Each structure stands twice: as C-alpha cells, then as structure tokens.
Amino acid sequence: MPRKTTALVHRGAGTIYLVLDDFGDLGQAYRETDPAAADRQTVVADLLSGEYRHPLRIVAFNTAEGWARDVSADIAGEVLARAAESYQELPGPVRDFVDRTGR
C-alpha cells in the first residue's frame, strides 16, 4: 500500500517565510508555521509583536518558482521601517536580530 504524503507548502504559488528561532538549551528550529500565515507581512508583524524567542535567520522559498534564499537582512530592514512608522520600540531579541544583519 503506498504511503500517503502531506504537502509541505500550500498549493498556491506564493512565497513561504520561515524563521529560525533559538530556544537556548533546547536548540534551534525553524518555527512551525501555518502555510496560510507564512507570508512576509505576518512574519514582520510577528517579529514586531515579540512572537519569537530569539530569531536568528529568515528563509524564504517558492517551490513553484524553484528558489530559496536567506532574506534576513531584507526582513530586518522592513521591521525597522515599520517600527519607525508606528513609533514602536523593537523587542530585545528582535533588536539583536536587526543588529546582527548589519541594519
């Protein structure tokens, strides 16, 4: 009997964004993300709200187009811009993430 497989990404042609988070003694992992909420805007909003413990890297991929890349610096710039627009202070771990990207 053939094994049933589950699609890793949703059927749309959109780009998926995953955040590598550091959990201290528990290690690092790409956070489990609902594919419907793995878009750029949600990741930026989640960073600004302190959703991640200690974000290290953000990877974007699009299987329909056949590419994947580290978008950490791009997202860090967007987080800074959005925080400045709303006069919002960055959570400490997000400030560390932004600083590591050279922004």
PDB file of N, CA and C in Angstrom:
ATOM      1  N   MET A   1       0.848  -1.171   0.000  1.00  0.00           N
ATOM      2  CA  MET A   1       0.000   0.000   0.000  1.00  0.00           C
ATOM      3  C   MET A   1       0.896   1.238   0.000  1.00  0.00           C
ATOM      4  N   PRO A   2       0.680   2.185  -0.927  1.00  0.00           N
ATOM      5  CA  PRO A   2       1.519   3.384  -0.981  1.00  0.00           C
ATOM      6  C   PRO A   2       1.296   4.263   0.247  1.00  0.00           C
ATOM      7  N   ARG A   3       2.386   4.885   0.673  1.00  0.00           N
ATOM      8  CA  ARG A   3       2.295   5.791   1.819  1.00  0.00           C
ATOM      9  C   ARG A   3       1.684   7.110   1.389  1.00  0.00           C
ATOM     10  N   LYS A   4       0.871   7.637   2.249  1.00  0.00           N
ATOM     11  CA  LYS A   4       0.243   8.927   1.996  1.00  0.00           C
ATOM     12  C   LYS A   4       1.211  10.025   2.411  1.00  0.00           C
ATOM     13  N   THR A   5       1.399  11.021   1.562  1.00  0.00           N
ATOM     14  CA  THR A   5       2.285  12.128   1.899  1.00  0.00           C
ATOM     15  C   THR A   5       1.479  13.406   2.034  1.00  0.00           C
ATOM     16  N   THR A   6       2.003  14.294   2.829  1.00  0.00           N
ATOM     17  CA  THR A   6       1.366  15.584   3.041  1.00  0.00           C
ATOM     18  C   THR A   6       2.213  16.653   2.387  1.00  0.00           C
ATOM     19  N   ALA A   7       1.573  17.561   1.680  1.00  0.00           N
ATOM     20  CA  ALA A   7       2.300  18.651   1.029  1.00  0.00           C
ATOM     21  C   ALA A   7       2.933  19.541   2.089  1.00  0.00           C
ATOM     22  N   LEU A   8       4.172  19.962   1.871  1.00  0.00           N
ATOM     23  CA  LEU A   8       4.880  20.828   2.802  1.00  0.00           C
ATOM     24  C   LEU A   8       4.383  22.264   2.711  1.00  0.00           C
ATOM     25  N   VAL A   9       3.999  22.683   1.538  1.00  0.00           N
ATOM     26  CA  VAL A   9       3.510  24.054   1.364  1.00  0.00           C
ATOM     27  C   VAL A   9       2.135  24.012   0.733  1.00  0.00           C
ATOM     28  N   HIS A  10       1.429  25.130   0.855  1.00  0.00           N
ATOM     29  CA  HIS A  10       0.093  25.188   0.281  1.00  0.00           C
ATOM     30  C   HIS A  10       0.155  25.164  -1.242  1.00  0.00           C
ATOM     31  N   ARG A  11      -0.940  24.921  -1.865  1.00  0.00           N
ATOM     32  CA  ARG A  11      -0.979  24.733  -3.312  1.00  0.00           C
ATOM     33  C   ARG A  11      -0.783  26.017  -4.116  1.00  0.00           C
ATOM     34  N   GLY A  12      -0.885  27.155  -3.480  1.00  0.00           N
ATOM     35  CA  GLY A  12      -0.694  28.421  -4.184  1.00  0.00           C
ATOM     36  C   GLY A  12       0.748  28.599  -4.608  1.00  0.00           C
ATOM     37  N   ALA A  13       0.972  29.609  -5.408  1.00  0.00           N
ATOM     38  CA  ALA A  13       2.314  29.866  -5.926  1.00  0.00           C
ATOM     39  C   ALA A  13       3.046  30.883  -5.076  1.00  0.00           C
ATOM     40  N   GLY A  14       2.576  31.148  -3.873  1.00  0.00           N
ATOM     41  CA  GLY A  14       3.174  32.175  -3.029  1.00  0.00           C
ATOM     42  C   GLY A  14       4.491  31.761  -2.414  1.00  0.00           C
ATOM     43  N   THR A  15       5.162  32.749  -1.876  1.00  0.00           N
ATOM     44  CA  THR A  15       6.431  32.539  -1.204  1.00  0.00           C
ATOM     45  C   THR A  15       6.167  32.283   0.278  1.00  0.00           C
ATOM     46  N   ILE A  16       6.874  31.315   0.837  1.00  0.00           N
ATOM     47  CA  ILE A  16       6.764  30.934   2.239  1.00  0.00           C
ATOM     48  C   ILE A  16       7.982  31.482   2.980  1.00  0.00           C
ATOM     49  N   TYR A  17       7.764  32.038   4.167  1.00  0.00           N
ATOM     50  CA  TYR A  17       8.833  32.581   5.008  1.00  0.00           C
ATOM     51  C   TYR A  17       8.882  31.785   6.303  1.00  0.00           C
ATOM     52  N   LEU A  18      10.081  31.293   6.652  1.00  0.00           N
ATOM     53  CA  LEU A  18      10.281  30.537   7.884  1.00  0.00           C
ATOM     54  C   LEU A  18      11.345  31.217   8.736  1.00  0.00           C
ATOM     55  N   VAL A  19      11.101  31.243  10.046  1.00  0.00           N
ATOM     56  CA  VAL A  19      12.015  31.891  10.983  1.00  0.00           C
ATOM     57  C   VAL A  19      12.766  30.832  11.780  1.00  0.00           C
ATOM     58  N   LEU A  20      14.101  30.909  11.752  1.00  0.00           N
ATOM     59  CA  LEU A  20      14.929  30.056  12.582  1.00  0.00           C
ATOM     60  C   LEU A  20      15.014  30.721  13.949  1.00  0.00           C
ATOM     61  N   ASP A  21      14.555  30.020  14.975  1.00  0.00           N
ATOM     62  CA  ASP A  21      14.488  30.573  16.317  1.00  0.00           C
ATOM     63  C   ASP A  21      15.426  29.780  17.227  1.00  0.00           C
ATOM     64  N   ASP A  22      16.049  30.468  18.158  1.00  0.00           N
ATOM     65  CA  ASP A  22      16.953  29.837  19.115  1.00  0.00           C
ATOM     66  C   ASP A  22      16.212  29.656  20.437  1.00  0.00           C
ATOM     67  N   PHE A  23      16.112  28.417  20.895  1.00  0.00           N
ATOM     68  CA  PHE A  23      15.413  28.095  22.126  1.00  0.00           C
ATOM     69  C   PHE A  23      16.379  27.795  23.271  1.00  0.00           C
ATOM     70  N   GLY A  24      17.569  28.353  23.204  1.00  0.00           N
ATOM     71  CA  GLY A  24      18.551  28.159  24.267  1.00  0.00           C
ATOM     72  C   GLY A  24      19.013  26.724  24.355  1.00  0.00           C
ATOM     73  N   ASP A  25      18.929  26.153  25.544  1.00  0.00           N
ATOM     74  CA  ASP A  25      19.385  24.776  25.772  1.00  0.00           C
ATOM     75  C   ASP A  25      18.618  23.749  24.942  1.00  0.00           C
ATOM     76  N   LEU A  26      17.430  24.103  24.495  1.00  0.00           N
ATOM     77  CA  LEU A  26      16.624  23.185  23.686  1.00  0.00           C
ATOM     78  C   LEU A  26      17.053  23.156  22.222  1.00  0.00           C
ATOM     79  N   GLY A  27      17.894  24.096  21.821  1.00  0.00           N
ATOM     80  CA  GLY A  27      18.405  24.114  20.457  1.00  0.00           C
ATOM     81  C   GLY A  27      17.697  25.110  19.566  1.00  0.00           C
ATOM     82  N   GLN A  28      17.954  24.993  18.288  1.00  0.00           N
ATOM     83  CA  GLN A  28      17.392  25.881  17.278  1.00  0.00           C
ATOM     84  C   GLN A  28      16.440  25.096  16.386  1.00  0.00           C
ATOM     85  N   ALA A  29      15.421  25.801  15.904  1.00  0.00           N
ATOM     86  CA  ALA A  29      14.466  25.148  14.999  1.00  0.00           C
ATOM     87  C   ALA A  29      13.752  26.205  14.172  1.00  0.00           C
ATOM     88  N   TYR A  30      13.393  25.812  12.956  1.00  0.00           N
ATOM     89  CA  TYR A  30      12.508  26.654  12.170  1.00  0.00           C
ATOM     90  C   TYR A  30      11.129  26.494  12.775  1.00  0.00           C
ATOM     91  N   ARG A  31      10.511  27.605  13.121  1.00  0.00           N
ATOM     92  CA  ARG A  31       9.227  27.574  13.806  1.00  0.00           C
ATOM     93  C   ARG A  31       8.150  26.987  12.912  1.00  0.00           C
ATOM     94  N   GLU A  32       7.337  26.126  13.507  1.00  0.00           N
ATOM     95  CA  GLU A  32       6.196  25.563  12.797  1.00  0.00           C
ATOM     96  C   GLU A  32       5.266  26.708  12.430  1.00  0.00           C
ATOM     97  N   THR A  33       4.861  26.742  11.191  1.00  0.00           N
ATOM     98  CA  THR A  33       4.060  27.860  10.702  1.00  0.00           C
ATOM     99  C   THR A  33       2.927  27.349   9.836  1.00  0.00           C
ATOM    100  N   ASP A  34       1.745  27.865  10.062  1.00  0.00           N
ATOM    101  CA  ASP A  34       0.611  27.578   9.197  1.00  0.00           C
ATOM    102  C   ASP A  34       0.933  28.171   7.823  1.00  0.00           C
ATOM    103  N   PRO A  35       0.922  27.382   6.759  1.00  0.00           N
ATOM    104  CA  PRO A  35       1.262  27.915   5.444  1.00  0.00           C
ATOM    105  C   PRO A  35       0.437  29.138   5.052  1.00  0.00           C
ATOM    106  N   ALA A  36      -0.780  29.224   5.532  1.00  0.00           N
ATOM    107  CA  ALA A  36      -1.614  30.381   5.208  1.00  0.00           C
ATOM    108  C   ALA A  36      -1.121  31.649   5.911  1.00  0.00           C
ATOM    109  N   ALA A  37      -0.291  31.480   6.944  1.00  0.00           N
ATOM    110  CA  ALA A  37       0.217  32.636   7.688  1.00  0.00           C
ATOM    111  C   ALA A  37       1.738  32.732   7.600  1.00  0.00           C
ATOM    112  N   ALA A  38       2.331  32.144   6.575  1.00  0.00           N
ATOM    113  CA  ALA A  38       3.777  32.150   6.418  1.00  0.00           C
ATOM    114  C   ALA A  38       4.212  33.182   5.380  1.00  0.00           C
ATOM    115  N   ASP A  39       3.451  34.262   5.288  1.00  0.00           N
ATOM    116  CA  ASP A  39       3.779  35.308   4.323  1.00  0.00           C
ATOM    117  C   ASP A  39       4.661  36.363   4.980  1.00  0.00           C
ATOM    118  N   ARG A  40       5.224  37.206   4.171  1.00  0.00           N
ATOM    119  CA  ARG A  40       6.156  38.241   4.620  1.00  0.00           C
ATOM    120  C   ARG A  40       5.519  39.175   5.652  1.00  0.00           C
ATOM    121  N   GLN A  41       4.309  39.649   5.395  1.00  0.00           N
ATOM    122  CA  GLN A  41       3.649  40.599   6.291  1.00  0.00           C
ATOM    123  C   GLN A  41       3.421  39.997   7.677  1.00  0.00           C
ATOM    124  N   THR A  42       3.035  38.719   7.729  1.00  0.00           N
ATOM    125  CA  THR A  42       2.795  38.066   9.007  1.00  0.00           C
ATOM    126  C   THR A  42       4.094  37.895   9.785  1.00  0.00           C
ATOM    127  N   VAL A  43       5.163  37.512   9.107  1.00  0.00           N
ATOM    128  CA  VAL A  43       6.453  37.345   9.778  1.00  0.00           C
ATOM    129  C   VAL A  43       6.916  38.677  10.362  1.00  0.00           C
ATOM    130  N   VAL A  44       6.789  39.755   9.597  1.00  0.00           N
ATOM    131  CA  VAL A  44       7.194  41.077  10.103  1.00  0.00           C
ATOM    132  C   VAL A  44       6.343  41.452  11.317  1.00  0.00           C
ATOM    133  N   ALA A  45       5.033  41.264  11.224  1.00  0.00           N
ATOM    134  CA  ALA A  45       4.141  41.584  12.348  1.00  0.00           C
ATOM    135  C   ALA A  45       4.474  40.732  13.571  1.00  0.00           C
ATOM    136  N   ASP A  46       4.763  39.447  13.354  1.00  0.00           N
ATOM    137  CA  ASP A  46       5.100  38.563  14.471  1.00  0.00           C
ATOM    138  C   ASP A  46       6.422  38.965  15.123  1.00  0.00           C
ATOM    139  N   LEU A  47       7.379  39.398  14.332  1.00  0.00           N
ATOM    140  CA  LEU A  47       8.634  39.885  14.900  1.00  0.00           C
ATOM    141  C   LEU A  47       8.390  41.120  15.760  1.00  0.00           C
ATOM    142  N   LEU A  48       7.609  42.043  15.247  1.00  0.00           N
ATOM    143  CA  LEU A  48       7.326  43.272  15.985  1.00  0.00           C
ATOM    144  C   LEU A  48       6.551  43.019  17.277  1.00  0.00           C
ATOM    145  N   SER A  49       5.754  41.973  17.299  1.00  0.00           N
ATOM    146  CA  SER A  49       4.955  41.680  18.487  1.00  0.00           C
ATOM    147  C   SER A  49       5.700  40.805  19.501  1.00  0.00           C
ATOM    148  N   GLY A  50       6.933  40.396  19.175  1.00  0.00           N
ATOM    149  CA  GLY A  50       7.708  39.577  20.106  1.00  0.00           C
ATOM    150  C   GLY A  50       7.351  38.110  20.086  1.00  0.00           C
ATOM    151  N   GLU A  51       6.815  37.639  18.977  1.00  0.00           N
ATOM    152  CA  GLU A  51       6.374  36.245  18.842  1.00  0.00           C
ATOM    153  C   GLU A  51       7.531  35.250  18.955  1.00  0.00           C
ATOM    154  N   TYR A  52       8.732  35.647  18.553  1.00  0.00           N
ATOM    155  CA  TYR A  52       9.865  34.720  18.510  1.00  0.00           C
ATOM    156  C   TYR A  52      10.761  34.918  19.722  1.00  0.00           C
ATOM    157  N   ARG A  53      11.317  33.815  20.210  1.00  0.00           N
ATOM    158  CA  ARG A  53      12.163  33.856  21.402  1.00  0.00           C
ATOM    159  C   ARG A  53      13.475  34.570  21.110  1.00  0.00           C
ATOM    160  N   HIS A  54      14.162  34.131  20.050  1.00  0.00           N
ATOM    161  CA  HIS A  54      15.452  34.716  19.670  1.00  0.00           C
ATOM    162  C   HIS A  54      15.677  34.434  18.177  1.00  0.00           C
ATOM    163  N   PRO A  55      15.061  35.223  17.301  1.00  0.00           N
ATOM    164  CA  PRO A  55      15.174  34.946  15.865  1.00  0.00           C
ATOM    165  C   PRO A  55      16.613  35.057  15.370  1.00  0.00           C
ATOM    166  N   LEU A  56      17.016  34.078  14.573  1.00  0.00           N
ATOM    167  CA  LEU A  56      18.377  34.040  14.056  1.00  0.00           C
ATOM    168  C   LEU A  56      18.458  34.306  12.557  1.00  0.00           C
ATOM    169  N   ARG A  57      17.506  33.759  11.816  1.00  0.00           N
ATOM    170  CA  ARG A  57      17.566  33.845  10.350  1.00  0.00           C
ATOM    171  C   ARG A  57      16.156  33.673   9.810  1.00  0.00           C
ATOM    172  N   ILE A  58      15.908  34.270   8.655  1.00  0.00           N
ATOM    173  CA  ILE A  58      14.630  34.079   7.976  1.00  0.00           C
ATOM    174  C   ILE A  58      14.927  33.617   6.559  1.00  0.00           C
ATOM    175  N   VAL A  59      14.303  32.520   6.197  1.00  0.00           N
ATOM    176  CA  VAL A  59      14.489  31.925   4.882  1.00  0.00           C
ATOM    177  C   VAL A  59      13.165  31.991   4.137  1.00  0.00           C
ATOM    178  N   ALA A  60      13.229  32.387   2.881  1.00  0.00           N
ATOM    179  CA  ALA A  60      12.047  32.409   2.018  1.00  0.00           C
ATOM    180  C   ALA A  60      12.253  31.377   0.916  1.00  0.00           C
ATOM    181  N   PHE A  61      11.158  30.732   0.535  1.00  0.00           N
ATOM    182  CA  PHE A  61      11.253  29.807  -0.592  1.00  0.00           C
ATOM    183  C   PHE A  61       9.943  29.795  -1.365  1.00  0.00           C
ATOM    184  N   ASN A  62      10.081  29.469  -2.628  1.00  0.00           N
ATOM    185  CA  ASN A  62       8.925  29.369  -3.503  1.00  0.00           C
ATOM    186  C   ASN A  62       9.161  28.148  -4.381  1.00  0.00           C
ATOM    187  N   THR A  63       8.471  27.061  -4.077  1.00  0.00           N
ATOM    188  CA  THR A  63       8.689  25.821  -4.820  1.00  0.00           C
ATOM    189  C   THR A  63       8.154  25.902  -6.240  1.00  0.00           C
ATOM    190  N   ALA A  64       7.124  26.705  -6.452  1.00  0.00           N
ATOM    191  CA  ALA A  64       6.586  26.836  -7.811  1.00  0.00           C
ATOM    192  C   ALA A  64       7.604  27.495  -8.744  1.00  0.00           C
ATOM    193  N   GLU A  65       8.398  28.414  -8.191  1.00  0.00           N
ATOM    194  CA  GLU A  65       9.411  29.109  -8.986  1.00  0.00           C
ATOM    195  C   GLU A  65      10.788  28.479  -8.848  1.00  0.00           C
ATOM    196  N   GLY A  66      10.946  27.559  -7.885  1.00  0.00           N
ATOM    197  CA  GLY A  66      12.192  26.815  -7.734  1.00  0.00           C
ATOM    198  C   GLY A  66      13.333  27.581  -7.095  1.00  0.00           C
ATOM    199  N   TRP A  67      13.061  28.373  -6.070  1.00  0.00           N
ATOM    200  CA  TRP A  67      14.143  29.106  -5.418  1.00  0.00           C
ATOM    201  C   TRP A  67      13.956  29.148  -3.907  1.00  0.00           C
ATOM    202  N   ALA A  68      15.068  29.400  -3.223  1.00  0.00           N
ATOM    203  CA  ALA A  68      15.083  29.619  -1.772  1.00  0.00           C
ATOM    204  C   ALA A  68      16.239  30.551  -1.478  1.00  0.00           C
ATOM    205  N   ARG A  69      16.071  31.445  -0.476  1.00  0.00           N
ATOM    206  CA  ARG A  69      17.164  32.350  -0.117  1.00  0.00           C
ATOM    207  C   ARG A  69      17.000  32.859   1.308  1.00  0.00           C
ATOM    208  N   ASP A  70      18.114  33.296   1.865  1.00  0.00           N
ATOM    209  CA  ASP A  70      18.127  33.933   3.178  1.00  0.00           C
ATOM    210  C   ASP A  70      17.679  35.381   2.970  1.00  0.00           C
ATOM    211  N   VAL A  71      16.584  35.763   3.609  1.00  0.00           N
ATOM    212  CA  VAL A  71      16.042  37.119   3.459  1.00  0.00           C
ATOM    213  C   VAL A  71      16.124  37.893   4.782  1.00  0.00           C
ATOM    214  N   SER A  72      17.010  37.463   5.664  1.00  0.00           N
ATOM    215  CA  SER A  72      17.124  38.077   6.983  1.00  0.00           C
ATOM    216  C   SER A  72      17.342  39.584   6.910  1.00  0.00           C
ATOM    217  N   ALA A  73      18.279  40.032   6.088  1.00  0.00           N
ATOM    218  CA  ALA A  73      18.580  41.465   6.003  1.00  0.00           C
ATOM    219  C   ALA A  73      17.393  42.242   5.445  1.00  0.00           C
ATOM    220  N   ASP A  74      16.719  41.692   4.458  1.00  0.00           N
ATOM    221  CA  ASP A  74      15.547  42.366   3.886  1.00  0.00           C
ATOM    222  C   ASP A  74      14.443  42.518   4.923  1.00  0.00           C
ATOM    223  N   ILE A  75      14.185  41.451   5.666  1.00  0.00           N
ATOM    224  CA  ILE A  75      13.131  41.490   6.688  1.00  0.00           C
ATOM    225  C   ILE A  75      13.530  42.431   7.819  1.00  0.00           C
ATOM    226  N   ALA A  76      14.805  42.415   8.211  1.00  0.00           N
ATOM    227  CA  ALA A  76      15.267  43.317   9.268  1.00  0.00           C
ATOM    228  C   ALA A  76      15.030  44.773   8.869  1.00  0.00           C
ATOM    229  N   GLY A  77      15.313  45.107   7.623  1.00  0.00           N
ATOM    230  CA  GLY A  77      15.060  46.465   7.152  1.00  0.00           C
ATOM    231  C   GLY A  77      13.590  46.812   7.182  1.00  0.00           C
ATOM    232  N   GLU A  78      12.753  45.872   6.810  1.00  0.00           N
ATOM    233  CA  GLU A  78      11.311  46.106   6.826  1.00  0.00           C
ATOM    234  C   GLU A  78      10.791  46.264   8.262  1.00  0.00           C
ATOM    235  N   VAL A  79      11.331  45.468   9.184  1.00  0.00           N
ATOM    236  CA  VAL A  79      10.945  45.575  10.590  1.00  0.00           C
ATOM    237  C   VAL A  79      11.317  46.957  11.130  1.00  0.00           C
ATOM    238  N   LEU A  80      12.523  47.409  10.814  1.00  0.00           N
ATOM    239  CA  LEU A  80      12.948  48.743  11.259  1.00  0.00           C
ATOM    240  C   LEU A  80      12.044  49.832  10.708  1.00  0.00           C
ATOM    241  N   ALA A  81      11.728  49.742   9.426  1.00  0.00           N
ATOM    242  CA  ALA A  81      10.876  50.755   8.793  1.00  0.00           C
ATOM    243  C   ALA A  81       9.485  50.769   9.413  1.00  0.00           C
ATOM    244  N   ARG A  82       8.910  49.596   9.616  1.00  0.00           N
ATOM    245  CA  ARG A  82       7.567  49.536  10.181  1.00  0.00           C
ATOM    246  C   ARG A  82       7.560  50.023  11.636  1.00  0.00           C
ATOM    247  N   ALA A  83       8.590  49.695  12.395  1.00  0.00           N
ATOM    248  CA  ALA A  83       8.679  50.163  13.782  1.00  0.00           C
ATOM    249  C   ALA A  83       8.805  51.685  13.821  1.00  0.00           C
ATOM    250  N   ALA A  84       9.594  52.243  12.924  1.00  0.00           N
ATOM    251  CA  ALA A  84       9.760  53.702  12.882  1.00  0.00           C
ATOM    252  C   ALA A  84       8.454  54.390  12.498  1.00  0.00           C
ATOM    253  N   GLU A  85       7.730  53.831  11.536  1.00  0.00           N
ATOM    254  CA  GLU A  85       6.451  54.417  11.098  1.00  0.00           C
ATOM    255  C   GLU A  85       5.434  54.481  12.229  1.00  0.00           C
ATOM    256  N   SER A  86       5.462  53.470  13.099  1.00  0.00           N
ATOM    257  CA  SER A  86       4.467  53.401  14.167  1.00  0.00           C
ATOM    258  C   SER A  86       5.046  53.816  15.521  1.00  0.00           C
ATOM    259  N   TYR A  87       6.263  54.357  15.516  1.00  0.00           N
ATOM    260  CA  TYR A  87       6.924  54.785  16.754  1.00  0.00           C
ATOM    261  C   TYR A  87       6.953  53.657  17.788  1.00  0.00           C
ATOM    262  N   GLN A  88       7.243  52.465  17.303  1.00  0.00           N
ATOM    263  CA  GLN A  88       7.253  51.271  18.140  1.00  0.00           C
ATOM    264  C   GLN A  88       8.686  50.881  18.467  1.00  0.00           C
ATOM    265  N   GLU A  89       8.925  50.519  19.720  1.00  0.00           N
ATOM    266  CA  GLU A  89      10.237  50.035  20.125  1.00  0.00           C
ATOM    267  C   GLU A  89      10.332  48.548  19.800  1.00  0.00           C
ATOM    268  N   LEU A  90      11.492  48.129  19.331  1.00  0.00           N
ATOM    269  CA  LEU A  90      11.682  46.718  18.998  1.00  0.00           C
ATOM    270  C   LEU A  90      11.889  45.881  20.254  1.00  0.00           C
ATOM    271  N   PRO A  91      11.278  44.691  20.306  1.00  0.00           N
ATOM    272  CA  PRO A  91      11.583  43.773  21.407  1.00  0.00           C
ATOM    273  C   PRO A  91      13.081  43.454  21.398  1.00  0.00           C
ATOM    274  N   GLY A  92      13.677  43.220  22.564  1.00  0.00           N
ATOM    275  CA  GLY A  92      15.111  42.969  22.669  1.00  0.00           C
ATOM    276  C   GLY A  92      15.662  41.936  21.699  1.00  0.00           C
ATOM    277  N   PRO A  93      15.064  40.741  21.622  1.00  0.00           N
ATOM    278  CA  PRO A  93      15.589  39.733  20.690  1.00  0.00           C
ATOM    279  C   PRO A  93      15.495  40.166  19.222  1.00  0.00           C
ATOM    280  N   VAL A  94      14.494  40.956  18.896  1.00  0.00           N
ATOM    281  CA  VAL A  94      14.355  41.438  17.514  1.00  0.00           C
ATOM    282  C   VAL A  94      15.414  42.502  17.242  1.00  0.00           C
ATOM    283  N   ARG A  95      15.699  43.359  18.227  1.00  0.00           N
ATOM    284  CA  ARG A  95      16.777  44.345  18.093  1.00  0.00           C
ATOM    285  C   ARG A  95      18.096  43.624  17.850  1.00  0.00           C
ATOM    286  N   ASP A  96      18.350  42.532  18.583  1.00  0.00           N
ATOM    287  CA  ASP A  96      19.565  41.737  18.377  1.00  0.00           C
ATOM    288  C   ASP A  96      19.608  41.178  16.958  1.00  0.00           C
ATOM    289  N   PHE A  97      18.477  40.669  16.484  1.00  0.00           N
ATOM    290  CA  PHE A  97      18.388  40.132  15.121  1.00  0.00           C
ATOM    291  C   PHE A  97      18.733  41.220  14.100  1.00  0.00           C
ATOM    292  N   VAL A  98      18.123  42.383  14.252  1.00  0.00           N
ATOM    293  CA  VAL A  98      18.368  43.502  13.336  1.00  0.00           C
ATOM    294  C   VAL A  98      19.839  43.900  13.375  1.00  0.00           C
ATOM    295  N   ASP A  99      20.408  43.993  14.572  1.00  0.00           N
ATOM    296  CA  ASP A  99      21.812  44.375  14.706  1.00  0.00           C
ATOM    297  C   ASP A  99      22.730  43.354  14.027  1.00  0.00           C
ATOM    298  N   ARG A 100      22.413  42.063  14.157  1.00  0.00           N
ATOM    299  CA  ARG A 100      23.250  41.020  13.528  1.00  0.00           C
ATOM    300  C   ARG A 100      23.214  41.089  12.008  1.00  0.00           C
ATOM    301  N   THR A 101      22.128  41.588  11.449  1.00  0.00           N
ATOM    302  CA  THR A 101      22.046  41.666   9.989  1.00  0.00           C
ATOM    303  C   THR A 101      22.808  42.867   9.439  1.00  0.00           C
ATOM    304  N   GLY A 102      23.265  43.730  10.337  1.00  0.00           N
ATOM    305  CA  GLY A 102      24.007  44.914   9.896  1.00  0.00           C
ATOM    306  C   GLY A 102      23.137  46.089   9.575  1.00  0.00           C
ATOM    307  N   ARG A 103      21.875  46.054   9.992  1.00  0.00           N
ATOM    308  CA  ARG A 103      20.948  47.168   9.719  1.00  0.00           C
ATOM    309  C   ARG A 103      21.104  48.246  10.740  1.00  0.00           C
TER     310      ARG A 103
END
